[in-house]
Coordinates of C-alpha atoms in Angstrom, one line a residue:
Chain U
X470 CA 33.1 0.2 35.6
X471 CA 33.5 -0.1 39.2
X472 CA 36.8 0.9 40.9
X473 CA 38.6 -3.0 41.8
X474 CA 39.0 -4.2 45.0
X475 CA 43.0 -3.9 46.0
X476 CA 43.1 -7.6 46.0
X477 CA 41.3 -9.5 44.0
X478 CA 40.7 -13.4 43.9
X479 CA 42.4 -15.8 41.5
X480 CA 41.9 -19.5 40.9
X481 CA 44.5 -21.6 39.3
X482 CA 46.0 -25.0 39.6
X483 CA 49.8 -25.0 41.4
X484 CA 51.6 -28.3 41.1
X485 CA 48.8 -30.3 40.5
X486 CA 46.5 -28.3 43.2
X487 CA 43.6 -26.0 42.4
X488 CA 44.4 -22.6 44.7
X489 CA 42.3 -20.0 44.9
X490 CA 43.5 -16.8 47.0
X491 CA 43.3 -12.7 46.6
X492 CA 46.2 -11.4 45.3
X493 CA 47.5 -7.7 43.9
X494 CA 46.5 -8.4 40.5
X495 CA 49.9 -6.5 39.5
X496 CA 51.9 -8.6 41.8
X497 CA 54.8 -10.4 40.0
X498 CA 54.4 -14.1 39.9
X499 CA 57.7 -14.6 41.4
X500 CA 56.9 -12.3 44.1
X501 CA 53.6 -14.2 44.8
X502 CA 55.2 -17.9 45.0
X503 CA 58.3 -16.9 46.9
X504 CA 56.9 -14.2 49.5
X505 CA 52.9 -15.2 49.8
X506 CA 53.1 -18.8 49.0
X507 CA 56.4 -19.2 50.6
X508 CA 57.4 -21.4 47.5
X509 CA 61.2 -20.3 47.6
X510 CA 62.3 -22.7 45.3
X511 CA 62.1 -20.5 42.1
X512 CA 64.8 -17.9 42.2
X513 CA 65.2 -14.7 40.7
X514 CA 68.5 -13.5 39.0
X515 CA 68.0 -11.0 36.6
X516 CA 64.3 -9.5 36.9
X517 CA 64.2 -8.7 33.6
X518 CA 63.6 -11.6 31.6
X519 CA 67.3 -12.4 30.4
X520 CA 68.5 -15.2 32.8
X521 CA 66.5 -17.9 33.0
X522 CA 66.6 -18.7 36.8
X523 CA 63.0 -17.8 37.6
X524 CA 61.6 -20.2 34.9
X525 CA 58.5 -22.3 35.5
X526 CA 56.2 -23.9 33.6
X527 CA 52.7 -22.7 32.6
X528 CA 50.5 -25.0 30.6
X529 CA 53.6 -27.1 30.0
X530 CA 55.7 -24.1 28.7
X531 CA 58.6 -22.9 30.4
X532 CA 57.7 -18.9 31.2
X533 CA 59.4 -16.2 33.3
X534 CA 57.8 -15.8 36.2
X535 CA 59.8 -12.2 37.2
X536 CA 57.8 -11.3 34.1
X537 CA 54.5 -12.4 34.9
X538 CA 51.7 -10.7 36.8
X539 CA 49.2 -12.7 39.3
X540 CA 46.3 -12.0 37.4
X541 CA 47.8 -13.7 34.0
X542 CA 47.7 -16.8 36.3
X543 CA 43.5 -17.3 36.3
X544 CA 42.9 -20.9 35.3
X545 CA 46.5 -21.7 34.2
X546 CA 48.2 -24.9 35.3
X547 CA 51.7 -24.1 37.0
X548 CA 54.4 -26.2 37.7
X549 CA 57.4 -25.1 39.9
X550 CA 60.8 -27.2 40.6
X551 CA 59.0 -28.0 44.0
X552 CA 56.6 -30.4 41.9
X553 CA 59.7 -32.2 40.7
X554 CA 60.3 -35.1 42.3
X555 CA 57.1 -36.3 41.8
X556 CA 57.2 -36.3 38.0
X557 CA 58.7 -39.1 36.2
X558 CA 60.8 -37.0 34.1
X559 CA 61.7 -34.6 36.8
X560 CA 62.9 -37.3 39.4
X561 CA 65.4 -38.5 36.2
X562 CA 66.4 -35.1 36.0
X563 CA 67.4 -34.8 40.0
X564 CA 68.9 -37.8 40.0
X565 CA 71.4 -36.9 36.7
X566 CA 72.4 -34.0 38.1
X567 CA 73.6 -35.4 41.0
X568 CA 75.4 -37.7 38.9
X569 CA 77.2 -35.8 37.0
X570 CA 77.8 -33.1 39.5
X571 CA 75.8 -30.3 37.7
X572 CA 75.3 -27.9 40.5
X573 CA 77.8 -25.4 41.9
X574 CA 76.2 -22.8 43.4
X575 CA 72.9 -24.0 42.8
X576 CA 71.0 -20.6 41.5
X577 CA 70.3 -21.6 38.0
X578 CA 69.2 -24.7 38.7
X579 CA 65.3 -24.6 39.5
X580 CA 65.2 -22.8 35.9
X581 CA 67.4 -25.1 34.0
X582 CA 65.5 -28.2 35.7
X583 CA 62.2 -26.4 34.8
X584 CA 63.2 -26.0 31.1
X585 CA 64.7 -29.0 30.9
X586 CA 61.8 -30.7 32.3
X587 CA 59.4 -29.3 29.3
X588 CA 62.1 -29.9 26.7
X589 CA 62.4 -33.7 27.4
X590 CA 58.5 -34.0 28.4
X591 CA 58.1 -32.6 24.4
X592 CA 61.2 -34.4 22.9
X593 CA 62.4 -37.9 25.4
X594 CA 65.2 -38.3 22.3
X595 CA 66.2 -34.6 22.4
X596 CA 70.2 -35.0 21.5
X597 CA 72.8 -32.4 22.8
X598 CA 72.1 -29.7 20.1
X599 CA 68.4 -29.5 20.8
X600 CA 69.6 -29.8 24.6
X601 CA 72.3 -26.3 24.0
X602 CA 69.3 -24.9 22.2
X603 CA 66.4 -26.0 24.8
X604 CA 68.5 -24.1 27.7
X605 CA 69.8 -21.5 25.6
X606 CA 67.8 -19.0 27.5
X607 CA 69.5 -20.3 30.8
X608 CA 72.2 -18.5 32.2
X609 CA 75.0 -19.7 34.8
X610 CA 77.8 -18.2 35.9
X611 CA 79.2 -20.7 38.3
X612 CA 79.3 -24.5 35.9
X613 CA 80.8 -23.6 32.7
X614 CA 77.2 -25.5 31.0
X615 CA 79.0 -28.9 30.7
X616 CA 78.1 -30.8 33.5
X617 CA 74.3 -29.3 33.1
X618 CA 74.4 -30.2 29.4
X619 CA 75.6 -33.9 30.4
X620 CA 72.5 -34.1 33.3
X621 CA 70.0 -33.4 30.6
X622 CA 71.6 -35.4 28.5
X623 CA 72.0 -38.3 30.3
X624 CA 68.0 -38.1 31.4
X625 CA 67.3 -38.2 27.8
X626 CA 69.1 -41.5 27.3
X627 CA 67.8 -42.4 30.2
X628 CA 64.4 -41.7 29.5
X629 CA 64.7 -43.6 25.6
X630 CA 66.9 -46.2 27.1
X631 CA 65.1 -49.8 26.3
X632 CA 64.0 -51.0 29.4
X633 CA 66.2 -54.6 29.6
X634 CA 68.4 -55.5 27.3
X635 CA 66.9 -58.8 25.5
Chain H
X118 CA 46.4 -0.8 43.1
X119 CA 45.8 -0.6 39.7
X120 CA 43.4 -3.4 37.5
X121 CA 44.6 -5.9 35.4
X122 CA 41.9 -6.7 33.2
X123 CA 41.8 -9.9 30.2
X124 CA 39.6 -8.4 27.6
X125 CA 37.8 -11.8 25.4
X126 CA 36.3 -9.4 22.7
X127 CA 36.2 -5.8 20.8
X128 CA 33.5 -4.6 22.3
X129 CA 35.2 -5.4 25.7
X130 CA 38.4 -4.0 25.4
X131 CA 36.6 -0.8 23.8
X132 CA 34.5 -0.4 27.1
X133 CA 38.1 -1.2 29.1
X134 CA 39.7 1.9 27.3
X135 CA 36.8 3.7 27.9
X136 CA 36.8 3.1 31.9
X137 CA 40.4 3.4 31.8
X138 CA 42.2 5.9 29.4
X139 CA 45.6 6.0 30.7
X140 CA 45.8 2.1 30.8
X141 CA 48.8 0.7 29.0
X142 CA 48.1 -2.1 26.3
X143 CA 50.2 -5.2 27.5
X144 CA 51.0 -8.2 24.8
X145 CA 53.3 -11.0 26.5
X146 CA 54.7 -7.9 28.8
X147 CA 58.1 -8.4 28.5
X148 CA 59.1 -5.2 27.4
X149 CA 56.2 -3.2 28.9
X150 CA 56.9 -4.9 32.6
X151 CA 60.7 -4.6 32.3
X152 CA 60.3 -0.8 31.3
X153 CA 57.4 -0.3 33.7
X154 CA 59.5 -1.3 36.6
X155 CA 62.6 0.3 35.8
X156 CA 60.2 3.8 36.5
X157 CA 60.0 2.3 40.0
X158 CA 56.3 3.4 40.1
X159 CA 52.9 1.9 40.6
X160 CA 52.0 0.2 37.7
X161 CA 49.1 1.9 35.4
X162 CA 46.0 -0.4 34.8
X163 CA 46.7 -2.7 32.0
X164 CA 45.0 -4.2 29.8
X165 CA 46.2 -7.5 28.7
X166 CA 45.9 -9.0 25.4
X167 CA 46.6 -12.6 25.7
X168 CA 42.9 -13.9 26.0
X169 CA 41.2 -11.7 23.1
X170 CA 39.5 -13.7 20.4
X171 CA 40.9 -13.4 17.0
X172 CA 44.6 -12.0 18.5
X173 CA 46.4 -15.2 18.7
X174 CA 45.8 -17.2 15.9
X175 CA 47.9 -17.5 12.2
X176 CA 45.4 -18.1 9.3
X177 CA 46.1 -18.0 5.8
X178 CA 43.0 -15.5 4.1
X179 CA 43.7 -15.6 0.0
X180 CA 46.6 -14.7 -1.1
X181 CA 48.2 -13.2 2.6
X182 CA 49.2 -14.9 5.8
X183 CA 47.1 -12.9 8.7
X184 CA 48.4 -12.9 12.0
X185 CA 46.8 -11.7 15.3
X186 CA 49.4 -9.2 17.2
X187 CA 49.0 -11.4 20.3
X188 CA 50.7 -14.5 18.6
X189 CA 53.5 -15.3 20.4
X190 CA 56.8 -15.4 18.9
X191 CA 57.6 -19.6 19.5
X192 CA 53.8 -19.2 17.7
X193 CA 55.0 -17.5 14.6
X194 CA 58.4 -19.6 14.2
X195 CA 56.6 -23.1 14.6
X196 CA 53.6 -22.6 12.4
X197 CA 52.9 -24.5 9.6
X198 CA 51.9 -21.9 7.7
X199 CA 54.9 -19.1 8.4
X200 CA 57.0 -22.3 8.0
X201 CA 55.9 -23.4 5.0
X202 CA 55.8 -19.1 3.4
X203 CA 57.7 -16.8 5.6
X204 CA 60.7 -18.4 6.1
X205 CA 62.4 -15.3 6.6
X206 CA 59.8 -14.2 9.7
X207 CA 60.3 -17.4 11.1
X208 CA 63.9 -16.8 11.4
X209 CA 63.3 -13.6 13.1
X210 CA 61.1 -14.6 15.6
X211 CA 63.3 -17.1 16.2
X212 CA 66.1 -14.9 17.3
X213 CA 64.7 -13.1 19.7
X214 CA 65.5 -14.0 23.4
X215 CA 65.6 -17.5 24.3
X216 CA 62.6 -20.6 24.4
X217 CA 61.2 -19.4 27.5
X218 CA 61.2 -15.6 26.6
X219 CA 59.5 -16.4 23.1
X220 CA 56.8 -18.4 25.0
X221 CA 55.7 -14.8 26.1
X222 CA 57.2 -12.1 23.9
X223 CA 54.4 -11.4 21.2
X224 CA 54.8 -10.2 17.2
X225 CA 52.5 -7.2 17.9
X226 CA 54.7 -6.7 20.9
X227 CA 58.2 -6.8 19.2
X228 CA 56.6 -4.3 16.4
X229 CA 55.1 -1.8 19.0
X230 CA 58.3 -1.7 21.2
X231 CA 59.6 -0.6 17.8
X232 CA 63.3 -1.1 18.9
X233 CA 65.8 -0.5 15.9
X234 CA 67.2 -4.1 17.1
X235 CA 63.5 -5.6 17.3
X236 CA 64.8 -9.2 15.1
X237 CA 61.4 -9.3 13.3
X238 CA 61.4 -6.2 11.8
X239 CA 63.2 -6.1 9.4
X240 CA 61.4 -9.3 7.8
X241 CA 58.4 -7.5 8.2
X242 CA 59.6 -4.6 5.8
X243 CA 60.9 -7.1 3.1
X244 CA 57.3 -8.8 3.2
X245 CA 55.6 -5.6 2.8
X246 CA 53.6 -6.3 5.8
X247 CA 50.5 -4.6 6.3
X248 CA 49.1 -3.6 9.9
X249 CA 45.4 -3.5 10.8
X250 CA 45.1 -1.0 14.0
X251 CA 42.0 -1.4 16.3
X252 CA 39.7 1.8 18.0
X253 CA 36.8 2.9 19.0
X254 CA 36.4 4.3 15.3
X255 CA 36.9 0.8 13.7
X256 CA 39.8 -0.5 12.1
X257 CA 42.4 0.8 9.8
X258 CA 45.6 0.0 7.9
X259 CA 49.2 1.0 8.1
X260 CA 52.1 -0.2 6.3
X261 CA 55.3 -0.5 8.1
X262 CA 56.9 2.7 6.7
X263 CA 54.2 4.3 8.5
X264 CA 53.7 2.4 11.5
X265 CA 57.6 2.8 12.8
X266 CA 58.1 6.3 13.3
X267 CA 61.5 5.9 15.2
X268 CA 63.4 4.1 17.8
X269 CA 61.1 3.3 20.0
X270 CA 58.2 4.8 18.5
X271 CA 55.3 4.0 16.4
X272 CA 52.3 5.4 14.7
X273 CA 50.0 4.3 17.3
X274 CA 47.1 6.8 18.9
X275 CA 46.1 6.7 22.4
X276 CA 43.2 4.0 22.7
X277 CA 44.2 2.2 19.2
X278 CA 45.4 -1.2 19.4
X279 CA 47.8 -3.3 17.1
X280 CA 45.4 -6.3 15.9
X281 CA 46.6 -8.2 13.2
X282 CA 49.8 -8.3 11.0
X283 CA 49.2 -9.4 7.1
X284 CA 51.4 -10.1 5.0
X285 CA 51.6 -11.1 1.2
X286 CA 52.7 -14.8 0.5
X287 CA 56.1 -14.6 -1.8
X288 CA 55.1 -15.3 -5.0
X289 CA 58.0 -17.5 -7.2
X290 CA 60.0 -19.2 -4.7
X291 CA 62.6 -16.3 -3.0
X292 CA 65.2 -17.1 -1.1
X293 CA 64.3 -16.5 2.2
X294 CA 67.3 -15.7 4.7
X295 CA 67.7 -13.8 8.4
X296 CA 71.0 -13.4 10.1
X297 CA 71.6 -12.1 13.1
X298 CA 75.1 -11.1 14.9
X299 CA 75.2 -10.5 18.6
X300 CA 77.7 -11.0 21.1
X301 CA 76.2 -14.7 22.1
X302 CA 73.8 -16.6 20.5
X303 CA 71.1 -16.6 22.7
X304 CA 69.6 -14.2 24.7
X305 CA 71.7 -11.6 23.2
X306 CA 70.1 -8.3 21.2
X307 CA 71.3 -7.6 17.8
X308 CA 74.5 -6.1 16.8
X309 CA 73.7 -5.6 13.3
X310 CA 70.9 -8.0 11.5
X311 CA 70.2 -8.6 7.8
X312 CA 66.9 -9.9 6.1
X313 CA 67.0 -10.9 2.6
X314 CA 65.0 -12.1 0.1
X315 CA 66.0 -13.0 -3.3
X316 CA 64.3 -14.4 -6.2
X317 CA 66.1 -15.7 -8.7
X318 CA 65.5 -16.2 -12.4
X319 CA 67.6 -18.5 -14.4
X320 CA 70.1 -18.6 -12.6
X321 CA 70.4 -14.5 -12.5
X322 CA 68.8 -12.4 -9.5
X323 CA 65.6 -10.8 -10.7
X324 CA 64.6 -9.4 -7.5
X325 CA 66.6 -8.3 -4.5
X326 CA 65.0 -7.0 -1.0
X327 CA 67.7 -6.3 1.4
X328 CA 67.2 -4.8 5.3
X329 CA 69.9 -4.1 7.8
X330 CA 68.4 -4.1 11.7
X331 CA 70.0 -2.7 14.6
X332 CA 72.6 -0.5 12.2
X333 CA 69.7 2.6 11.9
X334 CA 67.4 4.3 13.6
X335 CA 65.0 2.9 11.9
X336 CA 65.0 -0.8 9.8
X337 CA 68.0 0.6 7.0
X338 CA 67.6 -0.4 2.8
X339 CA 69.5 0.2 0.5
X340 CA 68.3 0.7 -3.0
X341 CA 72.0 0.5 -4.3
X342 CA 72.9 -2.9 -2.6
X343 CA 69.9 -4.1 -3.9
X344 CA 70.5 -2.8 -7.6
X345 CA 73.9 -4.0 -7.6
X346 CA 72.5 -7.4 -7.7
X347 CA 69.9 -8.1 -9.9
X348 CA 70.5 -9.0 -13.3
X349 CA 73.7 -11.0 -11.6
X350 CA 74.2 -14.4 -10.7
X351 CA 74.8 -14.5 -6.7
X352 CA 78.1 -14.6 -6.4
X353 CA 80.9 -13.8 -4.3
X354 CA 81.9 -10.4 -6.6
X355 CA 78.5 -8.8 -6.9
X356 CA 77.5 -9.6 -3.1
X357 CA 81.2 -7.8 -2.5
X358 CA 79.8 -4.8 -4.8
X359 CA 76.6 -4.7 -3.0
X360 CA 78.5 -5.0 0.7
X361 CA 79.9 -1.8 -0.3
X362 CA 76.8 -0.3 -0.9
X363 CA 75.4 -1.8 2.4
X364 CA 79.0 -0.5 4.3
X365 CA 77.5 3.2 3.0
X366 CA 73.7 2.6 3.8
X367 CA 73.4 1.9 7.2
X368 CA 74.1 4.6 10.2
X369 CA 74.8 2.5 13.1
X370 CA 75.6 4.2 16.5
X371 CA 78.3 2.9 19.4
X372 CA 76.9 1.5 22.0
X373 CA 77.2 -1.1 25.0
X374 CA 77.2 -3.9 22.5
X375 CA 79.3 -2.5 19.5
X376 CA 80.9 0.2 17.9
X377 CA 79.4 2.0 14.9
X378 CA 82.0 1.0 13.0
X379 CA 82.2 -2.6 13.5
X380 CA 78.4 -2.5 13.5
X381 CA 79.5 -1.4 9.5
X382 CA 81.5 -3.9 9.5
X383 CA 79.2 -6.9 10.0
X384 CA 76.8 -5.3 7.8
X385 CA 78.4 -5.8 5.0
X386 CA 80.0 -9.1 5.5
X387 CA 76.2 -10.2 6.7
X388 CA 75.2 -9.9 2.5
X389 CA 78.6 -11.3 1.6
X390 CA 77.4 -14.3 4.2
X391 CA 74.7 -14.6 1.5
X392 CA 76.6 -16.8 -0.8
X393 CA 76.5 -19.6 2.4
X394 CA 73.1 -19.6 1.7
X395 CA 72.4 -19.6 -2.0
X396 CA 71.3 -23.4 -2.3
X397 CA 70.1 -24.0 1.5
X398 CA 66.5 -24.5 2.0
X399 CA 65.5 -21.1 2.4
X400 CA 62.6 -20.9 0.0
X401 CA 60.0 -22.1 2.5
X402 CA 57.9 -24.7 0.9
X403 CA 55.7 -23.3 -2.0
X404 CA 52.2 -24.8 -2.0

């Protein structure tokens, strides 16, 4: 086997948009989409996989991205919280939160959007338990949970909501 | 810059260890990437697991369910066929970090990490599980006595791989039950953790397997706990016997999380929690 390029070239889909580029295949995804891209909207907190805040979602599943390499990317389908006013669900989702005031310093939030996101995508009449469960791998330090529980919560109805009342 | 590589078969991956001996196996990487970094070094080449064939399925061969090591952990909780007959490893891998971390964290990787707080261990020892390893020199079998060697270390060779877990379906119905104690619910490694699994016989237990993690070096039984139940009906004096038999078994350590003496503790009241659990639906669904 032939010693690898530095970089080498990876083809995936990003928000709905195939992207090919060379990358350090041992490059951290979180590295890649808020240094190279400049996508800056996923944060990191912890770097090891225990708070939640660099979630996004690959093939519909909410993954850490501070634990992901570039190379575990080829042909995947990623979605970061800049896709999310353009999704049905995720446009709900902005719009809650500003409703019910679910943001204080803000850091958490791509994560707990991106979760979120996949949780009601999966289950539009998720109640508040499977809402504390969906985001139990979501950490903030600022909100106290509360107001973030009610924005998902409120999406949800909002989402299973009959459309007009007859 | 070191490769990355996504072996698809066997005879792949052999060839990768081959070009690359001191490459580092990676499952859903995130142990291996969290302990990598924290060397502050160049990563080795790796060679990832999440795209080989016959790694990440869950298929029931006779009498065993036979899972690839690459299955993730949401995998292994969700399938019908660990739902349906090992309750108890569903529970487990259940525990273990929160949604998005199971979405990546691997069985093969929470046995090869071989933490004493690893939450699917100590189902694995209850079910006898049996583990196929992968090398150049073809496969071979290990149970889990064998396979965890110590905190943090396993039986594994340079080159060999962890390729499938089996494990024997329950015969008879057990009850099927994992508890966990950390200091949240999520996200939180394990203070002290107990496996059971309990089969009854008119109305008297005529089987007890009972496994502490997180309170041992190693996954902890105790042959006296479990003696002190059988031929008993499960209730709240003989689970208090066996609790003192448990209190006496494990050899927990202080740490960060707890001391080794409330990690005691919570062992024992973890079986005495048992009697919560006596009629729930723990028996997964026999077929």
């Amino acid at each position: 086997m032939s010693k690898p390029p530095e970089n080498a070239p990876i083809s995936f889909f990003l928000n709905g948009s195939p992207l090919s580029l060379s990358v350090a295949p041992g490059r951290r995804v979180v590295d890649l989409l808020r240094e190279d891209l400049p996508l800056t909207g996923t944060k990191e907190g912890c770097g090891t996989g225990e708070c939640g805040a660099c979630t996004l979602l690959v093939d519909g599943l909410p993954m850490l991205s501070c634990l992901m390499l570039a190379a575990q990317l080829e042909g995947r389908n990623i979605e970061t919280v800049e896709s999310l006013e353009k999704d049905p669900v995720g446009e709900k989702l902005i719009t809650s939160f500003e409703e019910k005031g679910a943001v204080q310093c803000g850091y958490c939030i791509p994560g707990m959007e991106m979760t979120a996101l996949a949780l009601l995508r999966k289950h539009p009449e998720a109640d508040r338990e499977d809402i504390r469960k969906g985001l139990s791998g979501n950490l903030c330090r600022c909100t106290g949970y509360v107001k973030i529980l009610d924005a998902v919560e409120d999406t949800a109805k909002n989402l299973t909501a009959p459309k007009e009342m007859p | 810059m070191n490769p990355v590589l996504f072996p698809r078969t066997k005879e792949m991956l052999l060839s990768m260890v081959k070009a690359y001996p001191e490459a580092r196996f990676m499952a859903g990487g995130t142990d291996l990437l969290v302990a990598l970094r924290q060397k502050q070094k160049a990563l080795p080449p790796l060679i990832g697991l999440e795209r080989m064939e016959g790694m990440g399925d869950i298929l029931k061969e006779g009498e065993e369910i036979s899972i690839g090591a690459a299955c993730t952990l949401k995998e292994v909780a969700s399938h019908p066929l660990t739902r349906q007959h090992l309750p108890l490893l569903c529970q487990g891998a259940a525990s273990v970090g929160g949604p998005a971390l199971r979405n990546m964290a691997t069985l093969g990787g929470n046995l090869c990490t071989a933490s004493p707080a690893g939450d699917t261990l100590p189902a694995l020892f209850l079910l006898d599980a049996r583990l196929d390893l992968l090398s150049e020199t073809g496969l071979h079998t290990l149970s889990m006595e064998a396979f965890i060697t110590g905190p943090g270390r396993t039986a594994l060779l340079p080159g060999e791989l962890l390729h499938r877990i089996r494990i024997p379906i329950p015969q008879n119905a057990p009850i099927q039950h994992f508890e966990k104690v950390g200091n949240r619910n999520a996200m939180a490694i394990a203070v002290a953790s107990l496996a059971a699994l309990i089969r009854m016989e008119q109305g008297l237990v005529a089987e007890a397997r009972l496994a502490w993690g997180s309170v041992g070096p190693k996954v902890i039984r105790s042959s006296e706990a479990e003696a002190a139940l059988v031929g008993k009906p499960l209730r709240e004096e003989s689970l208090k016997e066996a609790a003192f038999y448990a209190g006496k078994a494990v050899q927990p350590i202080s740490d960060i999380r707890a001391s080794a003496d409330y990690r005691k503790t919570v062992s024992a009241s973890l079986l005495q929690r048992l009697i919560l659990y006596r009629d729930s639906d723990c028996r997964g669904e026999q077929s």
